[in-house]
Short mmCIF file of C-alpha atoms in Angstrom, two decimals:
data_model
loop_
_atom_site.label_atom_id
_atom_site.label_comp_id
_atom_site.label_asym_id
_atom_site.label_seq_id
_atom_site.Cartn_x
_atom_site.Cartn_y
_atom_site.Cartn_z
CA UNK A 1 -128.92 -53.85 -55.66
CA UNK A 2 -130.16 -54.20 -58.87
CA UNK A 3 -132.17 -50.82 -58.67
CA UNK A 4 -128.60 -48.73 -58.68
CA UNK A 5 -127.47 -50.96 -61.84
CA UNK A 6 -125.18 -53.06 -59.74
CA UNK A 7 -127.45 -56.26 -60.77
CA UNK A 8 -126.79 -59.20 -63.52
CA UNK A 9 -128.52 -57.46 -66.50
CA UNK A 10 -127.51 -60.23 -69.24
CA UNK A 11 -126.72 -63.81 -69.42
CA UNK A 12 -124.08 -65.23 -71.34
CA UNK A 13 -123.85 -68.61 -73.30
CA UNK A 14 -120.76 -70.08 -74.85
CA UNK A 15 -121.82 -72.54 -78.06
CA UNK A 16 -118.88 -74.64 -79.21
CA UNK A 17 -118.94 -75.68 -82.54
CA UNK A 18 -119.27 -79.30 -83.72
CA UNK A 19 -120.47 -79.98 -80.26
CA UNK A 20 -123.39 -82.75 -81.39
CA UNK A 21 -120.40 -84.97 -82.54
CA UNK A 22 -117.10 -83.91 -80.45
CA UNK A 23 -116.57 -86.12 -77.40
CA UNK A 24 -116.62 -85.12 -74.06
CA UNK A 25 -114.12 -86.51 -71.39
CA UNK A 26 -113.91 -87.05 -67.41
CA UNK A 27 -111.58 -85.33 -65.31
CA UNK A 28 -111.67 -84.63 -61.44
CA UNK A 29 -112.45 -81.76 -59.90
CA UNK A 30 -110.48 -80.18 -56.56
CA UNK A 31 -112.54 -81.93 -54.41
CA UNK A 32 -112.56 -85.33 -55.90
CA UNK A 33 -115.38 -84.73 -57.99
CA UNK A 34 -115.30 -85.50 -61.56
CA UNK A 35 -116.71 -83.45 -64.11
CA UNK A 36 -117.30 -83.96 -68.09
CA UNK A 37 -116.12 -81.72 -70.85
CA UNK A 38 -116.02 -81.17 -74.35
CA UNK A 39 -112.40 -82.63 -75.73
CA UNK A 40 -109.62 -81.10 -77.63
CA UNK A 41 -106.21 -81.85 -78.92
CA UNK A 42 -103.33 -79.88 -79.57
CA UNK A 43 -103.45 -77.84 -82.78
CA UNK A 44 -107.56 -77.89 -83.05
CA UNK A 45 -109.31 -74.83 -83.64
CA UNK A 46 -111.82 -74.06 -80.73
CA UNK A 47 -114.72 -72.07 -82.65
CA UNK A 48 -118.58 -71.84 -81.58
CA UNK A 49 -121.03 -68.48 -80.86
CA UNK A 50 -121.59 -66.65 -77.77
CA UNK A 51 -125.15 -65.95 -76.86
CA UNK A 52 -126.12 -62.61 -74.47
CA UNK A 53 -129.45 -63.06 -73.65
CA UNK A 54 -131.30 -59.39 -71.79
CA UNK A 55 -132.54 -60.31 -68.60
CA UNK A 56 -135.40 -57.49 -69.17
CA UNK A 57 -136.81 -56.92 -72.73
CA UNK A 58 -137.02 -53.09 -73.68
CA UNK A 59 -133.46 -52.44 -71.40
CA UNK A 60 -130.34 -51.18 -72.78
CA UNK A 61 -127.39 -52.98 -71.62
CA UNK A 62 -124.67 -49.87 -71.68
CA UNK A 63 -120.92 -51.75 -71.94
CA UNK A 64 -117.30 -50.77 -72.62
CA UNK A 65 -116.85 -53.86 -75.07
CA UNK A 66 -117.11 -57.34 -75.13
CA UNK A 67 -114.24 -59.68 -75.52
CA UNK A 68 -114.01 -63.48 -75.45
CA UNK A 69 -110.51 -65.04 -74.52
CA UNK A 70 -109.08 -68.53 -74.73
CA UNK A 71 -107.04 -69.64 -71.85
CA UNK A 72 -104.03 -71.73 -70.90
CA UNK A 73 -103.27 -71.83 -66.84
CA UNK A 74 -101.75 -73.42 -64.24
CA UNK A 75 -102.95 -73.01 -60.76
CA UNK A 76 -100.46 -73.67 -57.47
CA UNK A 77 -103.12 -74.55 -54.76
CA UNK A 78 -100.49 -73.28 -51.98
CA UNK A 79 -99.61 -70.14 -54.47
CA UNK A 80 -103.75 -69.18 -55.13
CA UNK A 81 -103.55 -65.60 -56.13
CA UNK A 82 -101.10 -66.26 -58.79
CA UNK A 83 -102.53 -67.75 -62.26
CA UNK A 84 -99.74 -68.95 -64.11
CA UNK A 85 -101.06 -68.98 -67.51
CA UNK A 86 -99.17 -70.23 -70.62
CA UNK A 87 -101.96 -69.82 -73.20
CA UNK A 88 -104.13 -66.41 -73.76
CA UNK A 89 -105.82 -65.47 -76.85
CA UNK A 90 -108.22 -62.14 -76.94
CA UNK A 91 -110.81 -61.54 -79.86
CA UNK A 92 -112.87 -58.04 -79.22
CA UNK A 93 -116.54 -59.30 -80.43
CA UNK A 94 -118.16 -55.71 -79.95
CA UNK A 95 -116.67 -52.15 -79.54
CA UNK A 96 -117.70 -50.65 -76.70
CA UNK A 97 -121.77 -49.39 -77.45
CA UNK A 98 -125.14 -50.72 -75.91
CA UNK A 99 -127.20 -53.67 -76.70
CA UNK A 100 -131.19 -53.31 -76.68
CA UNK A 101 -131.86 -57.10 -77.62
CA UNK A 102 -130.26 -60.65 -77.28
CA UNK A 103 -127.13 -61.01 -79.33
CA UNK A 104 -125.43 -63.84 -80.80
CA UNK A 105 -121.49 -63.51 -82.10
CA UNK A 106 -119.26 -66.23 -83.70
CA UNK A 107 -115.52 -66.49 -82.34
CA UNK A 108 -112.61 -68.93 -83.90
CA UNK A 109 -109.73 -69.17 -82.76
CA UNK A 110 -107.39 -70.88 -85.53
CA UNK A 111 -105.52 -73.86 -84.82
CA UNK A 112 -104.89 -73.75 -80.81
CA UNK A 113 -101.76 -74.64 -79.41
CA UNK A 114 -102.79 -76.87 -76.69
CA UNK A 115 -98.99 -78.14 -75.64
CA UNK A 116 -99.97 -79.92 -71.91
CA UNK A 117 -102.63 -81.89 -70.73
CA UNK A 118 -105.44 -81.01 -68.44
CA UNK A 119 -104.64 -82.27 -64.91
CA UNK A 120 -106.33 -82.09 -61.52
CA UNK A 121 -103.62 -83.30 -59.07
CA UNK A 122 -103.35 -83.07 -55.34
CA UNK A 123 -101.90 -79.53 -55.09
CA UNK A 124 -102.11 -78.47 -58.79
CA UNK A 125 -104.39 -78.02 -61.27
CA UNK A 126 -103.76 -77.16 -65.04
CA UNK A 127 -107.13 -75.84 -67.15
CA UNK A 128 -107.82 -74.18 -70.56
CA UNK A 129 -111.57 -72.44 -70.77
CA UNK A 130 -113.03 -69.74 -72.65
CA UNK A 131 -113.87 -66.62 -70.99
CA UNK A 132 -116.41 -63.90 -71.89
CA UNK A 133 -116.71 -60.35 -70.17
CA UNK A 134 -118.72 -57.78 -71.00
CA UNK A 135 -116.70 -54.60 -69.48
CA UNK A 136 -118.61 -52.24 -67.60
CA UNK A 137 -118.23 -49.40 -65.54
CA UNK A 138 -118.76 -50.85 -62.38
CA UNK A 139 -119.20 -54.59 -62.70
CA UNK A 140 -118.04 -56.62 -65.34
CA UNK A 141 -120.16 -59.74 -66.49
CA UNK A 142 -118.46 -62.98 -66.78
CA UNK A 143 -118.90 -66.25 -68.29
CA UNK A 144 -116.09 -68.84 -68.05
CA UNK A 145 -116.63 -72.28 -69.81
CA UNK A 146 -114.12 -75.21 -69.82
CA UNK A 147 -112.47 -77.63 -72.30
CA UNK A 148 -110.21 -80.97 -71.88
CA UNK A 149 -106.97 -81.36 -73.46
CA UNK A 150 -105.43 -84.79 -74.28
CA UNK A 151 -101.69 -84.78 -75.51
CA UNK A 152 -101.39 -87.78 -77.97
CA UNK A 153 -97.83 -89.61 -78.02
CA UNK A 154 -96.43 -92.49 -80.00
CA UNK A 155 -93.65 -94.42 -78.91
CA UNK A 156 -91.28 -96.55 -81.40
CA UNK A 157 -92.10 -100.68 -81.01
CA UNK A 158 -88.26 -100.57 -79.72
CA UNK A 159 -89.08 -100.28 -76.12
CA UNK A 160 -86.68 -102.14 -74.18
CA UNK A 161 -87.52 -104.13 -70.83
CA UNK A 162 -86.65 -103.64 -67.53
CA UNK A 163 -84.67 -106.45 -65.78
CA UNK A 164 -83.39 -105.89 -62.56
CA UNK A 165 -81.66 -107.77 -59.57
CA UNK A 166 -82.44 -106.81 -55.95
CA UNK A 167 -81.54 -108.80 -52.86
CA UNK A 168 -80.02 -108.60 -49.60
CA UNK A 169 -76.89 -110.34 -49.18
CA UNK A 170 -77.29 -114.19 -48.50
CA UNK A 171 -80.88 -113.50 -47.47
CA UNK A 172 -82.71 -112.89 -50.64
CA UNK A 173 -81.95 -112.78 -54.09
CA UNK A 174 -84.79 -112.28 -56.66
CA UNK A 175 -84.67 -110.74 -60.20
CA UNK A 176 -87.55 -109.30 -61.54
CA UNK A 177 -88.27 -108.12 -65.00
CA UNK A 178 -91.33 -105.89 -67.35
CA UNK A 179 -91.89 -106.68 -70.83
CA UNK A 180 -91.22 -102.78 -71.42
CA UNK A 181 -90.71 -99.44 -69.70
CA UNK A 182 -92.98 -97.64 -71.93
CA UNK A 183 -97.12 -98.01 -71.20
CA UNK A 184 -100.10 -96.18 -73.15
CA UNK A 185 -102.80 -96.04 -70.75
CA UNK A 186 -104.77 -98.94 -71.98
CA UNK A 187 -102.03 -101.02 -71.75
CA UNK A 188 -100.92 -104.30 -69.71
CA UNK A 189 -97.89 -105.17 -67.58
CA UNK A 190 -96.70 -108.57 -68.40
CA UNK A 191 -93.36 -109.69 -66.18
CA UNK A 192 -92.02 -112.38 -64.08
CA UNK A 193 -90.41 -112.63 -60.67
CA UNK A 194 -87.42 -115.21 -60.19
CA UNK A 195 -86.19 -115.87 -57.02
CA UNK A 196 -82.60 -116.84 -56.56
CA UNK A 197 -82.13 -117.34 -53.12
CA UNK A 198 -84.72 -117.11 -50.47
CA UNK A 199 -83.37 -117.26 -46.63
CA UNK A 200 -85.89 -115.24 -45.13
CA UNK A 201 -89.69 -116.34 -44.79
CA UNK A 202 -91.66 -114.59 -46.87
CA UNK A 203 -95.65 -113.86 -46.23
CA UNK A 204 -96.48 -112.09 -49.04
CA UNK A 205 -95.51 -109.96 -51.83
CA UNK A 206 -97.64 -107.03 -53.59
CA UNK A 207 -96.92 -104.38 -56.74
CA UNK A 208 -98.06 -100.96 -56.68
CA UNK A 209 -98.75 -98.18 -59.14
CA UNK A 210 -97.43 -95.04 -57.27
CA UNK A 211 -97.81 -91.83 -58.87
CA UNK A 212 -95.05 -88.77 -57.53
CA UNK A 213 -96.49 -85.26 -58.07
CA UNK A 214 -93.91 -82.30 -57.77
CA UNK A 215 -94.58 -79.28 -57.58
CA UNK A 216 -92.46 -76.15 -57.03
CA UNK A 217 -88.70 -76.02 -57.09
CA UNK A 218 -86.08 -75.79 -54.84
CA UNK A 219 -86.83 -75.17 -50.80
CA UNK A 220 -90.38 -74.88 -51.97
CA UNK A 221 -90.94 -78.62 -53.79
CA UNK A 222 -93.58 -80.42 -52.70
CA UNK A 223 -93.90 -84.16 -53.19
CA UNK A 224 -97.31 -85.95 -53.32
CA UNK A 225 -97.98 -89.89 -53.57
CA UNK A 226 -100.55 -91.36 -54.28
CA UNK A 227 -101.31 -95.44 -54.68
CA UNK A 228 -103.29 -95.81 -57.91
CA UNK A 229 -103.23 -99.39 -57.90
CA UNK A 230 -101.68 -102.44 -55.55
CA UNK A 231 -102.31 -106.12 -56.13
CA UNK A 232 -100.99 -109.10 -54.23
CA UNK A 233 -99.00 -111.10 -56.32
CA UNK A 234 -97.78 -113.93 -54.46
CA UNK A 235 -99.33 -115.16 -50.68
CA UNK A 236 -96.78 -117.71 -49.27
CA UNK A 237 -93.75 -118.24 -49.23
CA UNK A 238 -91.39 -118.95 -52.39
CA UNK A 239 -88.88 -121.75 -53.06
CA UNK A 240 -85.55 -121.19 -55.10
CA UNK A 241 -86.23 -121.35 -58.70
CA UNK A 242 -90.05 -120.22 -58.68
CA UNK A 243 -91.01 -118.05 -61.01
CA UNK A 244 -94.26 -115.79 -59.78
CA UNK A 245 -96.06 -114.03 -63.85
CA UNK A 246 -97.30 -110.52 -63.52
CA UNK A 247 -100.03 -109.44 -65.85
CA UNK A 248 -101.33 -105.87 -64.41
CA UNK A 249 -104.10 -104.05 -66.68
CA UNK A 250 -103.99 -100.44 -66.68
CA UNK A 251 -107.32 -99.49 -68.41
CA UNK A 252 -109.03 -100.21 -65.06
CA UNK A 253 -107.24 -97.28 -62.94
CA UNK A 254 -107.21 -93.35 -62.86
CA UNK A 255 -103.72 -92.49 -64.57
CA UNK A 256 -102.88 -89.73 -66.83
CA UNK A 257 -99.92 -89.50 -68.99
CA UNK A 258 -96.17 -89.35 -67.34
CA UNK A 259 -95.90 -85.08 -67.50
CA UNK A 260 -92.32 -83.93 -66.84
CA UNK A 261 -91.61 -80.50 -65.89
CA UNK A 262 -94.64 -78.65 -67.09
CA UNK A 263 -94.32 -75.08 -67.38
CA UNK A 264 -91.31 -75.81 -65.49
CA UNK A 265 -94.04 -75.73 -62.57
CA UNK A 266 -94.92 -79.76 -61.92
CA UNK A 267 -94.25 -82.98 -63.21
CA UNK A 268 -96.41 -86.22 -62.66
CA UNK A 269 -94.49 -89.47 -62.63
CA UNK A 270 -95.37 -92.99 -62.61
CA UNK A 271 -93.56 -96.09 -60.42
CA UNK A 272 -94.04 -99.66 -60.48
CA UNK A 273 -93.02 -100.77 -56.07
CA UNK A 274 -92.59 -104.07 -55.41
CA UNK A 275 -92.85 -104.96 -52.10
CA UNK A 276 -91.90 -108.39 -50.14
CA UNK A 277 -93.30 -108.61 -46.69
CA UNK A 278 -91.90 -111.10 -44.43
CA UNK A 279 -93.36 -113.17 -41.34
CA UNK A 280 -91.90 -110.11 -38.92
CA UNK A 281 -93.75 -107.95 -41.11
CA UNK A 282 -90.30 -106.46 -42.40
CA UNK A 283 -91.40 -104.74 -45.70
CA UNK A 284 -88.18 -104.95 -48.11
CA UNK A 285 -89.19 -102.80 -51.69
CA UNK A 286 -87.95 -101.96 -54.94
CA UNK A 287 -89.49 -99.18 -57.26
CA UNK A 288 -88.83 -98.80 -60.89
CA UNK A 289 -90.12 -95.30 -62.72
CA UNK A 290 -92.24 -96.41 -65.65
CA UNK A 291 -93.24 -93.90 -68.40
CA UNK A 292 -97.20 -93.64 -69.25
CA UNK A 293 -98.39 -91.85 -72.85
CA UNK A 294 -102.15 -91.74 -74.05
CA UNK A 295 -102.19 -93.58 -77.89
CA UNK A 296 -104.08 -92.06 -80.10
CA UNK A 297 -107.83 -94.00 -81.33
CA UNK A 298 -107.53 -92.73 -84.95
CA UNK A 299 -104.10 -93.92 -87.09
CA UNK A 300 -102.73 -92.38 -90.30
CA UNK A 301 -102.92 -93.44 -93.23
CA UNK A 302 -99.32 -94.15 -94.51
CA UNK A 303 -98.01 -91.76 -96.89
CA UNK A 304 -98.09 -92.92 -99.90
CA UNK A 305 -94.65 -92.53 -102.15
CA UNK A 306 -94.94 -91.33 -105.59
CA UNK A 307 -94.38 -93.68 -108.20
CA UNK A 308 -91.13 -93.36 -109.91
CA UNK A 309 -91.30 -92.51 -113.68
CA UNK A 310 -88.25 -94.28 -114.37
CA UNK A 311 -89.22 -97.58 -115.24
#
């Protein structure tokens, strides 16, 4: 094909800047995959140079213009033709011309606003890359290259606890409480369980990290669990009065942050289940929505205040 001009004639590179010393960070592909990246946060400029490299020296490469963009999308897999994106930035590197030798041309795009994080789900997936075409006639050449986004929170140290009383009536009593409602993602679940009164014969009891992904809205929502985590807490049954300690580390498991209506196209929540199983293997549950947030590594310096003159 290549003899009627249909053929690759170039190859593109995209160069990020600062790329010896950025970080790079995971994040799964759509089929379970996981693939690494160069990371970004919200507000940093995404700069580098884009090299087009001639497939055959001494051959002009005719084009309409070359253009790199920086984009923002979310991707419905039960909606795949439509690209919902949120983010798009165009820079025109050439006017349309030809190019008779490899090419190098330096892009910036100034202080990105990166609002969401990148997420692979179950039946979404949100991305930002960089594209580059080279417009032509008949066939357009295109390089895509992709980026991670983190979202940074901070939470204020007044984060109350949850404390909570679940039973059925003069079978079980317990009350259970979390040291907070509020995570990061490195964080650890301390609580306790109390029981109260216990009529029924318990086996065993487990917690679970569920995560709920919506997507859609209305007649079209679809809702997706998934069990991050579950640990066994307690094997055998409890007395009145015992008190069972929860310590659950987080670091150890696949979470992201809690994401609530993105785009006002999906939202990814985060549930703590308990779950009580008795000799009749009667399962008897509670679930409590707990809200994740990724800290930042680096903290600011304090402002300072200015001295007053007045002395």
């Amino acid at each position: 094909m290549s003899f009627f001009g249909f053929g690759q004639t170039a190859e593109i590179d995209i160069i990020l800047s600062g790329s010896d010393t950025r970080k790079l960070a995971e994040i799964k592909t759509e089929d379970g995959k996981k693939e690494k990246h160069y990371l970004y946060y919200d507000g940093e400029s995404v700069s580098g140079k884009v090299n087009i490299t001639l497939k055959k020296p001494g051959m002009k490469l005719e084009h309409q213009g070359i253009k790199i963009e920086f984009i923002g999308q979310i991707e419905l897999y039960y909606d795949r033709g439509n690209h919902h994106e949120f983010t798009s930035l165009v820079k025109e590197l050439v006017r349309p011309g030809e190019l008779a030798q490899n090419t190098s041309y330096n892009f910036d795009f100034v202080n990105v606003e990166k609002p969401y994080e990148s997420y692979t789900g179950s039946n979404v997936r949100l991305r930002y890359f960089l594209r580059v075409t080279i417009v032509r006639r008949l066939s357009d050449i295109v390089k895509e290259s992709d980026i991670i986004v983190h979202t940074l929170a901070s939470y204020p140290e007044m984060n109350s606890s949850i404390k909570m009383e679940v039973g059925i009536e003069d079978c079980l009593h317990i009350e259970f409480e979390y040291n907070k409602s509020k995570y990061h993602l490195k964080d650890v679940i301390v609580g306790k369980i109390y029981f109260l009164l216990v009529r029924i014969k318990i086996k065993h009891m487990e917690i679970a990290i569920i995560k709920r992904e919506t997507t859609g809205s209305g007649p079209n929502t679809f809702n997706e669990n998934e069990t991050i985590a579950k640990y066994e807490i307690m094997d055998g049954a409890p007395v009145r009065g015992e008190s069972i300690p929860i310590r659950l580390f987080l670091a150890g498991y696949d979470l992201t942050p809690t994401m609530k209506d993105i785009n006002k196209k999906f939202s990814v929540r985060y549930y703590l289940n308990l779950v009580l199983v008795d000799e009749e293997e009667r399962r008897y549950f509670k679930q409590q929505e707990i809200v994740l947030w990724r800290k930042g590594e680096k903290t600011r310096k304090p402002i300072q205040q200015p001295q007053s003159e007045n002395k």
